[in-house]
Short mmCIF file of N, CA and C in Angstrom, two decimals:
data_model
loop_
_atom_site.label_atom_id
_atom_site.label_comp_id
_atom_site.label_asym_id
_atom_site.label_seq_id
_atom_site.Cartn_x
_atom_site.Cartn_y
_atom_site.Cartn_z
N MET A 1 -7.59 2.65 26.48
CA MET A 1 -6.64 2.30 25.25
C MET A 1 -7.80 2.35 24.15
N LYS A 2 -7.25 2.70 23.13
CA LYS A 2 -7.83 2.58 21.76
C LYS A 2 -7.10 1.88 20.78
N ILE A 3 -7.88 0.90 20.03
CA ILE A 3 -7.13 0.32 18.95
C ILE A 3 -7.98 0.45 17.76
N LYS A 4 -7.08 0.24 16.61
CA LYS A 4 -7.84 0.38 15.27
C LYS A 4 -7.50 -0.99 14.34
N SER A 5 -8.52 -1.59 13.86
CA SER A 5 -8.31 -2.67 13.00
C SER A 5 -8.42 -2.42 11.61
N VAL A 6 -7.71 -2.76 10.62
CA VAL A 6 -7.83 -2.53 9.27
C VAL A 6 -7.74 -3.64 8.46
N ILE A 7 -8.73 -3.80 7.67
CA ILE A 7 -8.82 -5.08 6.74
C ILE A 7 -8.71 -4.51 5.31
N VAL A 8 -7.78 -5.00 4.61
CA VAL A 8 -7.78 -4.55 3.22
C VAL A 8 -7.97 -5.61 2.27
N ILE A 9 -8.98 -5.58 1.38
CA ILE A 9 -9.15 -6.62 0.35
C ILE A 9 -9.20 -5.95 -0.91
N GLU A 10 -8.25 -6.20 -1.87
CA GLU A 10 -8.16 -5.85 -3.09
C GLU A 10 -8.53 -6.77 -4.21
N VAL A 11 -9.57 -6.49 -5.24
CA VAL A 11 -10.14 -7.32 -6.07
C VAL A 11 -9.95 -6.84 -7.32
N GLU A 12 -9.68 -7.63 -8.18
CA GLU A 12 -9.72 -7.29 -9.70
C GLU A 12 -11.07 -7.56 -10.21
N ALA A 13 -11.60 -6.62 -10.96
CA ALA A 13 -13.07 -6.64 -11.47
C ALA A 13 -12.96 -6.34 -12.97
N ASP A 14 -13.65 -6.81 -13.76
CA ASP A 14 -13.57 -6.63 -15.41
C ASP A 14 -14.36 -5.35 -15.45
N ASP A 15 -15.37 -4.93 -14.79
CA ASP A 15 -16.02 -3.86 -15.08
C ASP A 15 -16.80 -3.42 -13.86
N PHE A 16 -17.70 -2.36 -13.91
CA PHE A 16 -18.38 -1.79 -12.88
C PHE A 16 -19.52 -2.82 -12.25
N VAL A 17 -19.99 -3.79 -13.00
CA VAL A 17 -21.02 -4.59 -12.71
C VAL A 17 -20.33 -5.49 -11.79
N ALA A 18 -19.34 -6.21 -12.24
CA ALA A 18 -18.47 -7.10 -11.47
C ALA A 18 -18.01 -6.47 -9.95
N ALA A 19 -17.61 -5.25 -10.31
CA ALA A 19 -17.10 -4.54 -9.03
C ALA A 19 -18.26 -4.29 -8.13
N GLY A 20 -19.41 -4.01 -8.51
CA GLY A 20 -20.49 -4.11 -7.74
C GLY A 20 -20.93 -5.16 -6.88
N ASP A 21 -20.83 -6.24 -7.68
CA ASP A 21 -21.01 -7.62 -7.21
C ASP A 21 -20.01 -7.96 -6.05
N HIS A 22 -18.74 -7.52 -6.21
CA HIS A 22 -17.72 -7.73 -5.20
C HIS A 22 -18.21 -6.79 -3.80
N GLN A 23 -18.43 -5.62 -4.21
CA GLN A 23 -18.98 -4.80 -3.17
C GLN A 23 -20.05 -5.36 -2.23
N ALA A 24 -21.20 -5.92 -3.01
CA ALA A 24 -22.36 -6.44 -2.23
C ALA A 24 -21.73 -7.74 -1.43
N ALA A 25 -21.04 -8.47 -1.90
CA ALA A 25 -20.54 -9.58 -1.25
C ALA A 25 -19.69 -9.33 0.08
N ILE A 26 -18.99 -8.30 -0.05
CA ILE A 26 -18.18 -7.74 1.09
C ILE A 26 -19.07 -7.17 2.08
N ARG A 27 -20.08 -6.30 1.57
CA ARG A 27 -20.94 -5.78 2.60
C ARG A 27 -21.77 -6.87 3.35
N ARG A 28 -22.08 -7.84 2.67
CA ARG A 28 -23.01 -9.02 3.37
C ARG A 28 -21.88 -9.68 4.41
N LEU A 29 -20.78 -9.80 3.97
CA LEU A 29 -19.74 -10.38 4.89
C LEU A 29 -19.49 -9.50 6.27
N PHE A 30 -19.52 -8.18 5.96
CA PHE A 30 -19.42 -7.32 7.07
C PHE A 30 -20.30 -7.13 8.07
N GLU A 31 -21.68 -7.42 7.76
CA GLU A 31 -22.67 -7.35 8.53
C GLU A 31 -22.56 -7.94 9.89
N PRO A 32 -22.10 -9.14 10.12
CA PRO A 32 -21.83 -9.46 11.58
C PRO A 32 -21.07 -8.61 12.35
N ILE A 33 -19.77 -8.00 11.72
CA ILE A 33 -19.04 -7.19 12.34
C ILE A 33 -19.73 -5.95 12.77
N MET A 34 -20.59 -5.52 12.07
CA MET A 34 -21.42 -4.16 12.28
C MET A 34 -22.27 -4.52 13.36
N SER A 35 -22.75 -5.62 13.57
CA SER A 35 -23.64 -5.89 14.61
C SER A 35 -22.90 -6.07 16.09
N THR A 36 -21.84 -6.43 15.94
CA THR A 36 -20.90 -6.56 17.13
C THR A 36 -20.34 -5.08 17.46
N TYR A 37 -19.75 -4.45 16.40
CA TYR A 37 -19.08 -3.03 16.52
C TYR A 37 -19.80 -2.11 15.63
N PRO A 38 -20.85 -1.52 16.16
CA PRO A 38 -21.75 -0.59 15.28
C PRO A 38 -20.99 0.71 14.93
N GLN A 39 -19.68 1.09 15.49
CA GLN A 39 -18.95 2.26 15.20
C GLN A 39 -18.04 1.74 13.92
N ALA A 40 -18.11 0.50 13.36
CA ALA A 40 -17.31 0.13 12.35
C ALA A 40 -17.56 0.64 11.14
N ASN A 41 -16.55 0.95 10.32
CA ASN A 41 -16.93 1.66 9.12
C ASN A 41 -16.38 0.94 7.96
N LEU A 42 -17.13 0.87 6.74
CA LEU A 42 -16.58 0.02 5.58
C LEU A 42 -16.80 1.09 4.37
N THR A 43 -15.67 1.28 3.83
CA THR A 43 -15.71 2.19 2.65
C THR A 43 -14.94 1.47 1.41
N PHE A 44 -15.21 1.71 0.38
CA PHE A 44 -14.61 1.29 -0.88
C PHE A 44 -14.12 2.67 -1.78
N SER A 45 -12.96 2.18 -2.44
CA SER A 45 -12.47 3.14 -3.31
C SER A 45 -11.69 2.32 -4.67
N GLN A 46 -11.79 3.16 -5.62
CA GLN A 46 -11.01 2.56 -6.90
C GLN A 46 -9.53 2.83 -6.73
N VAL A 47 -8.86 1.88 -6.94
CA VAL A 47 -7.21 1.83 -7.16
C VAL A 47 -6.92 2.20 -8.39
N LYS A 48 -6.11 3.37 -8.61
CA LYS A 48 -5.69 3.54 -10.01
C LYS A 48 -4.29 3.27 -10.07
N GLN A 49 -4.00 2.35 -11.29
CA GLN A 49 -2.47 1.84 -11.32
C GLN A 49 -1.88 2.69 -12.13
N ARG A 50 -0.55 2.89 -11.97
CA ARG A 50 0.22 3.71 -12.74
C ARG A 50 0.71 3.20 -13.98
N ALA A 51 0.76 3.81 -15.08
CA ALA A 51 1.35 3.07 -16.10
C ALA A 51 2.86 2.92 -15.93
N ALA A 52 3.27 1.91 -16.61
CA ALA A 52 4.79 1.50 -16.50
C ALA A 52 5.73 2.76 -16.80
N SER A 53 5.17 3.61 -17.77
CA SER A 53 6.11 4.67 -18.21
C SER A 53 6.09 5.84 -17.14
N GLN A 54 5.22 5.73 -16.22
CA GLN A 54 5.23 6.88 -15.20
C GLN A 54 5.99 6.60 -14.03
N VAL A 55 6.38 5.24 -13.99
CA VAL A 55 7.26 4.96 -12.74
C VAL A 55 8.55 5.20 -12.92
N ARG A 56 9.15 6.14 -11.99
CA ARG A 56 10.51 6.68 -12.06
C ARG A 56 11.42 5.73 -11.33
N PRO A 57 12.64 5.49 -12.05
CA PRO A 57 13.51 4.64 -11.33
C PRO A 57 14.03 5.32 -10.06
N SER A 58 14.41 4.46 -9.08
CA SER A 58 14.94 5.20 -8.07
C SER A 58 16.28 5.89 -8.01
N LEU A 59 16.43 7.02 -7.27
CA LEU A 59 17.82 7.70 -7.40
C LEU A 59 18.97 7.01 -6.79
N ARG A 60 19.91 6.91 -7.69
CA ARG A 60 21.11 6.31 -6.97
C ARG A 60 22.18 7.09 -6.49
N LEU A 61 22.16 7.35 -5.29
CA LEU A 61 22.91 8.21 -4.51
C LEU A 61 24.11 7.47 -3.92
N ALA A 62 25.23 8.31 -3.87
CA ALA A 62 26.47 7.62 -3.27
C ALA A 62 26.39 6.96 -1.85
N SER A 63 25.33 7.79 -1.20
CA SER A 63 25.07 7.41 0.26
C SER A 63 24.19 5.92 0.45
N ASN A 64 23.57 5.63 -0.64
CA ASN A 64 22.96 4.33 -0.65
C ASN A 64 23.44 3.23 -1.84
N THR A 65 24.67 3.44 -2.18
CA THR A 65 25.21 2.34 -3.30
C THR A 65 26.29 1.62 -2.38
N GLY A 66 26.81 2.23 -1.58
CA GLY A 66 28.08 1.56 -0.94
C GLY A 66 29.35 2.15 -1.53
N ASN A 67 29.21 3.10 -2.47
CA ASN A 67 30.40 3.78 -3.18
C ASN A 67 31.08 4.68 -2.21
N MET A 68 32.29 4.72 -2.21
CA MET A 68 33.01 5.88 -1.46
C MET A 68 33.12 7.19 -2.14
N HIS A 69 33.11 8.33 -1.35
CA HIS A 69 33.32 9.49 -2.01
C HIS A 69 34.86 9.56 -2.18
N HIS A 70 35.27 10.10 -3.41
CA HIS A 70 36.76 10.38 -3.69
C HIS A 70 37.10 11.85 -3.11
N TYR A 71 38.14 11.88 -2.30
CA TYR A 71 38.57 13.06 -1.75
C TYR A 71 39.99 13.23 -2.26
N ASP A 72 40.24 14.76 -2.55
CA ASP A 72 41.52 15.19 -3.16
C ASP A 72 42.48 15.31 -1.82
N SER A 73 43.74 14.86 -1.86
CA SER A 73 44.50 15.01 -0.85
C SER A 73 45.46 16.28 -1.04
#
């Protein structure tokens, strides 16, 4: 059996220097994991936040609002 473990740490950083400091701290914390599990992988990525104007409101469909369809008789 194969299992996969995922740890997510999201950090707010004021600039690239602060982000680098956080990355260095996380790498130091990850070292004991690497010594036990050499196949472990640590990656970093920048999370881009969407502007409020780009967020679309959800579609209101009759199927998910609880409204009944009107049928002609």
